[in-house]
XYZ file of C-alpha atoms in Angstrom:
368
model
C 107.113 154.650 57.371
C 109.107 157.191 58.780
C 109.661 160.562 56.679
C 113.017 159.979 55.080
C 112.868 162.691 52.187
C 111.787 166.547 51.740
C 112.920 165.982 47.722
C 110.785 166.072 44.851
C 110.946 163.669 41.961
C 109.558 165.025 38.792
C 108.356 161.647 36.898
C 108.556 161.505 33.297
C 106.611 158.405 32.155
C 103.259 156.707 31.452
C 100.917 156.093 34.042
C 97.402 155.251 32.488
C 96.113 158.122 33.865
C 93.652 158.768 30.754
C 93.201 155.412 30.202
C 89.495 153.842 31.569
C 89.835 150.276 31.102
C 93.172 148.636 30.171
C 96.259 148.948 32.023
C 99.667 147.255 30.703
C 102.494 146.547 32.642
C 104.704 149.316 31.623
C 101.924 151.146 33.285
C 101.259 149.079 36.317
C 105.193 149.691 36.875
C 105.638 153.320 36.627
C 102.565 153.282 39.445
C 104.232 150.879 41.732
C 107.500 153.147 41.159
C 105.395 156.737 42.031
C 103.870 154.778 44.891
C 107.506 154.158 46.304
C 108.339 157.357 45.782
C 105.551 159.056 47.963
C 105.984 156.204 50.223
C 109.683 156.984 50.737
C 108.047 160.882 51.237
C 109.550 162.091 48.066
C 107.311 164.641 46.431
C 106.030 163.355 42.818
C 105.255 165.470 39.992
C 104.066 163.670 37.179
C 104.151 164.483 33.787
C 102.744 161.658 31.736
C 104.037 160.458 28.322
C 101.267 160.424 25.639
C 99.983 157.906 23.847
C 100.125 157.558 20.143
C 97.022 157.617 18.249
C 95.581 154.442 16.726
C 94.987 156.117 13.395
C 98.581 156.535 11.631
C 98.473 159.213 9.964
C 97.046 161.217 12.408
C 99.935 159.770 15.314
C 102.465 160.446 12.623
C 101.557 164.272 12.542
C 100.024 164.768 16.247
C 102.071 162.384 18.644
C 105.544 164.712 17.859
C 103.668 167.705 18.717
C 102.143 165.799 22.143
C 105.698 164.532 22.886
C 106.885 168.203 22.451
C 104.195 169.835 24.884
C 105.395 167.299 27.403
C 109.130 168.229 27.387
C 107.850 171.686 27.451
C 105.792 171.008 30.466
C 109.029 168.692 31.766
C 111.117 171.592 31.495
C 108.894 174.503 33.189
C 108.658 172.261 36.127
C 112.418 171.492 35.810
C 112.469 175.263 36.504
C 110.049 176.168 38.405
C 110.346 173.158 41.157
C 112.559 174.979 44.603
C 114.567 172.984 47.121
C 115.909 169.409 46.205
C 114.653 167.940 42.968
C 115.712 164.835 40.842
C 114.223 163.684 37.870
C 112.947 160.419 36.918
C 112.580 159.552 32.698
C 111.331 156.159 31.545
C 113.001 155.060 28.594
C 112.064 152.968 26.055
C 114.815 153.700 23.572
C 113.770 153.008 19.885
C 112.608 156.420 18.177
C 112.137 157.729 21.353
C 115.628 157.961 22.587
C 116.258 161.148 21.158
C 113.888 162.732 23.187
C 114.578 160.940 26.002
C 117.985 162.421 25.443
C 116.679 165.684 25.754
C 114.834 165.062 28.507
C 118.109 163.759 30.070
C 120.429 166.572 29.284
C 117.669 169.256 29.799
C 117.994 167.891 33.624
C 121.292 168.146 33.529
C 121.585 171.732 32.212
C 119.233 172.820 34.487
C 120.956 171.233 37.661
C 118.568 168.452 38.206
C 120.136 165.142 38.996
C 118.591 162.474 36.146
C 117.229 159.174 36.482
C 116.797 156.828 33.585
C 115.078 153.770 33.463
C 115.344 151.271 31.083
C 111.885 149.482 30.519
C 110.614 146.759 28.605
C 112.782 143.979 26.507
C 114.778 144.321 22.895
C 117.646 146.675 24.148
C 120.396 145.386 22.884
C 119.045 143.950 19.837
C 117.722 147.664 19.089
C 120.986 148.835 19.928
C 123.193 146.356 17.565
C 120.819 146.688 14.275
C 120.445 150.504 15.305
C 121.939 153.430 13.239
C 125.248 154.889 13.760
C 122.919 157.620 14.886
C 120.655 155.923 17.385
C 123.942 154.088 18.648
C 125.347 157.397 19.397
C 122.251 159.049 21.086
C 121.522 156.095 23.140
C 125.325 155.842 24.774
C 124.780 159.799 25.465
C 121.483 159.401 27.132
C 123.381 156.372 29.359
C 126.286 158.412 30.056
C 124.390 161.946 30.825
C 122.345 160.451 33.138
C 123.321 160.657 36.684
C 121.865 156.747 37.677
C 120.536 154.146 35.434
C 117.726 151.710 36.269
C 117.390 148.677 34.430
C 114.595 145.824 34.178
C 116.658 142.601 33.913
C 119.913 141.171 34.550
C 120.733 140.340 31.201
C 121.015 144.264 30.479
C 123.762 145.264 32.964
C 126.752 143.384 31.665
C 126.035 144.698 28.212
C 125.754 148.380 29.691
C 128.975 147.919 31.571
C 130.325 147.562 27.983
C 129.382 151.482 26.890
C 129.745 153.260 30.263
C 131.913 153.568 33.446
C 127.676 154.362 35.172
C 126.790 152.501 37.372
C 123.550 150.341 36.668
C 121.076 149.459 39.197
C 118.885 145.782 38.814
C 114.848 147.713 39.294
C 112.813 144.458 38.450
C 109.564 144.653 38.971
C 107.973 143.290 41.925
C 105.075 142.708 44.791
C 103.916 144.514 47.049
C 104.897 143.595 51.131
C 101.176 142.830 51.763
C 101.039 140.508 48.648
C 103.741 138.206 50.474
C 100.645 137.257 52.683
C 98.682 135.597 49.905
C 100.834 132.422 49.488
C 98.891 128.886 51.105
C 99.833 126.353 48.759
C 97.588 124.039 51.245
C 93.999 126.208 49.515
C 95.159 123.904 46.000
C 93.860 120.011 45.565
C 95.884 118.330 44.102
C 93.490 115.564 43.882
C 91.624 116.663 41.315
C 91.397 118.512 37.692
C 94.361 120.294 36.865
C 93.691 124.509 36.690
C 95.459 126.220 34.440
C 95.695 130.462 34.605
C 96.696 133.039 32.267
C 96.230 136.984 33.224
C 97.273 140.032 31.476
C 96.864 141.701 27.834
C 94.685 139.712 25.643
C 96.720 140.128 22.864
C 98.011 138.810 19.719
C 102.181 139.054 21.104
C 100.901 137.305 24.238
C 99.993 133.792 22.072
C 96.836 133.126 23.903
C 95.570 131.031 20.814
C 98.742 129.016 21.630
C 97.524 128.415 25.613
C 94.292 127.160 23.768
C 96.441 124.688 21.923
C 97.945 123.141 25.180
C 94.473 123.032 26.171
C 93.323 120.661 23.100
C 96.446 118.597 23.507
C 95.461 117.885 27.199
C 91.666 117.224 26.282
C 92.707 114.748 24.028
C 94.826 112.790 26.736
C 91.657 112.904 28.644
C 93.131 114.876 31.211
C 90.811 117.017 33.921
C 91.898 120.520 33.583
C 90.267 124.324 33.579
C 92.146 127.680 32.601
C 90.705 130.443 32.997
C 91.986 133.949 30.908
C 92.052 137.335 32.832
C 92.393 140.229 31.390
C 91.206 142.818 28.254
C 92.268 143.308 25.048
C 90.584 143.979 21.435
C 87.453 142.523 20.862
C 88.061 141.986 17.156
C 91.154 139.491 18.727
C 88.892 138.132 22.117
C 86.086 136.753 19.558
C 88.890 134.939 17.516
C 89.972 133.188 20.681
C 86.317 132.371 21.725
C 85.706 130.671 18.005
C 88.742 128.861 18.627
C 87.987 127.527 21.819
C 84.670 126.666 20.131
C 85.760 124.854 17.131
C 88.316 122.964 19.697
C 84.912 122.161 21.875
C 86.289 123.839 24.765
C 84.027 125.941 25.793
C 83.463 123.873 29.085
C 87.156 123.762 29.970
C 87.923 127.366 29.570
C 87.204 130.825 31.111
C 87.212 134.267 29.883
C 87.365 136.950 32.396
C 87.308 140.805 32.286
C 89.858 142.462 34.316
C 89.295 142.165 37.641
C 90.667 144.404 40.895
C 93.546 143.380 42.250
C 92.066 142.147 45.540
C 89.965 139.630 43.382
C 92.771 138.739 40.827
C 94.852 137.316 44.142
C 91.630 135.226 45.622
C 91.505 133.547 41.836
C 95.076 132.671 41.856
C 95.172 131.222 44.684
C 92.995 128.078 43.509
C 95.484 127.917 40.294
C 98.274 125.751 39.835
C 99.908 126.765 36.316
C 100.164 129.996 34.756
C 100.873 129.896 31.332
C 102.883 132.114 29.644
C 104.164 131.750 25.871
C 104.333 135.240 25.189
C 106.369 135.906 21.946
C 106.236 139.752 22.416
C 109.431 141.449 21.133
C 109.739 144.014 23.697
C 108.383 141.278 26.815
C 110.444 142.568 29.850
C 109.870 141.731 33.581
C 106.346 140.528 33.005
C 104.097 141.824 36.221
C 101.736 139.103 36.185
C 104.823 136.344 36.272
C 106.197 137.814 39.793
C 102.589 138.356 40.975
C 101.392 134.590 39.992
C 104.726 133.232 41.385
C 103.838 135.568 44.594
C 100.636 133.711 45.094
C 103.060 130.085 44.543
C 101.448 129.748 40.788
C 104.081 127.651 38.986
C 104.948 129.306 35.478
C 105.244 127.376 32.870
C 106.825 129.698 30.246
C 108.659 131.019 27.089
C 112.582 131.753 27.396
C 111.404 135.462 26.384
C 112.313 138.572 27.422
C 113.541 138.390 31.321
C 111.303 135.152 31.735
C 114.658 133.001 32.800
C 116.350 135.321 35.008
C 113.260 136.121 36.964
C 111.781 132.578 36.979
C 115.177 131.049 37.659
C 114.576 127.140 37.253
C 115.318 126.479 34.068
C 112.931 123.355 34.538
C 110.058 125.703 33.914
C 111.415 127.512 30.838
C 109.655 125.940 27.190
C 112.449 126.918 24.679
C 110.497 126.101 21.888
C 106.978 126.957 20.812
C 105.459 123.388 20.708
C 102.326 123.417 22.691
C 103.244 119.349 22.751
C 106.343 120.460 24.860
C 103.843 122.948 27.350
C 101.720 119.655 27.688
C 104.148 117.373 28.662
C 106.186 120.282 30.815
C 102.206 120.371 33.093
C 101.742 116.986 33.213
C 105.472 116.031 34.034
C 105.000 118.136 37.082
C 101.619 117.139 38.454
C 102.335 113.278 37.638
C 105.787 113.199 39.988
C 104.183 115.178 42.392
C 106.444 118.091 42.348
C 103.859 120.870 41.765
C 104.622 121.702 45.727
C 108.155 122.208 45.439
C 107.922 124.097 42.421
C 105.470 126.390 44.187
C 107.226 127.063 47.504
C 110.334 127.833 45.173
C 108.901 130.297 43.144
C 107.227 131.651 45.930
C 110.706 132.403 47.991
C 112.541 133.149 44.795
C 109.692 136.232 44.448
C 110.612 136.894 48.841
C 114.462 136.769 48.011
C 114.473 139.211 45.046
C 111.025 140.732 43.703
C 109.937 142.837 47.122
C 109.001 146.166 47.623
C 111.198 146.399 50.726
C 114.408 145.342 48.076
C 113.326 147.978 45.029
C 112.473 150.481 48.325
C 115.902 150.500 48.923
C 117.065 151.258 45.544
C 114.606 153.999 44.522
C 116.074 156.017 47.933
C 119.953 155.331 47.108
C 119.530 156.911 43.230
C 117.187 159.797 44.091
C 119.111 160.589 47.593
C-alpha cells in the first residue's frame, strides 16, 4: 500500500499484549484496528488498558491506581508526541466512562483530535438504567470527542438522539486475504452433519446449551460432529466434558485448544453450522460470526447483541433459547437442501460489508 499518512495515532485500548494464552474479541479487534493503522502508515503508540485482577479486593484497591498510571502515561505521550497526532480511546462505558472522559477531554485540551470507539454490546441499556451522573458523563465523552466509532447499527440512531456528532458504523471484520478461503464445494453434503463452535469457552457463551442441541439430534438418530475451539477456565471446560459424558457424547463431539489462525480457517472449511447461543450481556460484533460466515459457515444463532444486523437473514436468528428450536432450525436447512444458499449468502453479505478494504476506509477519513 502506498504511504498515505506521516500522523501518529496514540491508541488507548487493550491489546493482549501480557496475556499468553487467551485472546477475546475485544482484543482480537483493537489488533485488527492497530494493524490498519500501520497499514494506512499511521504511526501507533500504544498504551494498553489494564486488566483487573481476579482477586476483588485486591482489583478494587490496585486496578484504579493501574488505570491512573495509564492516563498518566496517555497524557505524557499526548505531550510529548511532535507533528500530527490523533488519539484513539476504546470505550466501554459502564464505570469506566469517567475515565474515558478524561482521556477524551485531556486530548482535547492538549490539541489532539479524539477518537472514541464504542465496543462491545449493552449501551443503551447501560445508558437508560444509568445515573443522572453516568448519563451526563457519557453524553460529554460523545460530544467532546472529535469522531465516534461504533460496533453495530443498532447504536447510531440512538446516538443521533444525544449529539449533532457524527457516528461512523466500525464493525468488525476479515481480513482481504481471508476472502480467499470460501469453497463451499470442500463440504459433503452427503454425509453426517458438522457442527462448529469457536471462541471463549465460557459460561455467557452457553456452550452447555450447544451440547443440548447435540443430545436432541442424537436422539433423532441424526449423523452429526461439532467440534469446540477455543480456551476458557478449566474449572468450566471439565463441566462441559462431564456433560457431554453423561449425554454419551463423547464420540460426537470435539474439544480443541486454540488454534492459529491459519489452522482455525482449514477446520472451518469442512463445517457447515456454527453455533452460536451466546447469552452474554455485553455480546457485540462477535469476531468468530464474520470469520465463520467468511469461510461460508452458516450461523445458526441467538438474536443477541449485533447477531441480526450482522447476520442479516432473519431465517438464521433462534429468538428463543430452546435447543428444540436450534435442532429443528439445522435440520430444516440440511433436509430442503438450502445449506448452499445460505452459505454463499453469508459469505457475500461478509464481501459487501465486513472487509478490511470497507473499515480501511473509515479508520483514514476519522484520523485524517
Amino acid at each position: 500500500m502506498e504511504k498515505t499518512n506521516d500522523g501518529t495515532v496514540i491508541f488507548y485500548g487493550s491489546i493482549g499484549a501480557k496475556k499468553k494464552d487467551i485472546i477475546g474479541g475485544g482484543e482480537s479487534g483493537n489488533r485488527k484496528t492497530v494493524a490498519i493503522l500501520k497499514e494506512l502508515q499511521f504511526n501507533v503508540i500504544i498504551v494498553e488498558k489494564p486488566y483487573p485482577l481476579k482477586t476483588p479486593v485486591l482489583r478494587n484497591i490496585i486496578y484504579p491506581f493501574q488505570l491512573f498510571l495509564s492516563i498518566i502515561h496517555f497524557c505524557v505521550l499526548l505531550i510529548k508526541t511532535k507533528g500530527k497526532k490523533s488519539s484513539h480511546i476504546i470505550g466501554f462505558y459502564n464505570y469506566l466512562i469517567y475515565f474515558e472522559y478524561l482521556l477524551v477531554i485531556l486530548s482535547r485540551c492538549l490539541r489532539v483530535n479524539p477518537v472514541y470507539e464504542i465496543r462491545a454490546g449493552g449501551m443503551i441499556e447501560a445508558y437508560k438504567s444509568g445515573t443522572f451522573i453516568y448519563r451526563m458523563f457519557f453524553k460529554a465523552t460523545i460530544k467532546n470527542s472529535n469522531k465516534v466509532l461504533c460496533q453495530g447499527k443498532e447504536y447510531v440512531s440512538f446516538l443521533n438522539t444525544l449529539t449533532v456528532n457524527k457516528f461512523y458504523y466500525y464493525p468488525n471484520y476479515v481480513l482481504n486475504e481471508d476472502l480467499d478461503n470460501y469453497n463451499s464445494n470442500l463440504r459433503e453434503l452427503e454425509n453426517d452433519i458438522r457442527l462448529v463452535y469457536f471462541g471463549r469457552i465460557t459460561p455467557s457463551k452457553n456452550i452447555e446449551f450447544i451440547i443440548e442441541i447435540c443430545h436432541i439430534l442424537r436422539n433423532k438418530n441424526i449423523g452429526f460432529s461439532l467440534e469446540i475451539i477455543g480456551g476458557g477456565e478449566i474449572g468450566y471446560r471439565n463441566s462441559l466434558i462431564k456433560l457431554i459424558d453423561n449425554y454419551n457424547l463423547a464420540n460426537y463431539i470435539k474439544i480443541t485448544p486454540p488454534t492459529a489462525h491459519k489452522q482455525l480457517v482449514e477446520i472451518l472449511k469442512q463445517k457447515h453450522f456454527f453455533i452460536f447461543p451466546t447469552v452474554e450481556k455485553r455480546e457485540g460484533h462477535s469476531n468468530s460470526l464474520t470469520e465463520a460466515m467468511s469461510v461460508g459457515v452458516v450461523p445458526i444463532a441467538s438474536d443477541i447483541g449485533f447477531n441480526s444486523s450482522v447476520i442479516s437473514e432473519k431465517q438464521l436468528i433462534v429468538e428463543r433459547f430452546d435447543p428444540e428450536l436450534y435442532a429443528k432450525k439445522v435440520l430444516q436447512i440440511w433436509n430442503d437442501k438450502s445449506w448452499p444458499s445460505f452459505s454463499i449468502d453469508v459469505y457475500n453479505n461478509v464481501c459487501r460489508n465486513f472487509t478490511e478494504n470497507i473499515v480501511s476506509k473509515t479508520i483514514f477519513e476519522v484520523h485524517s
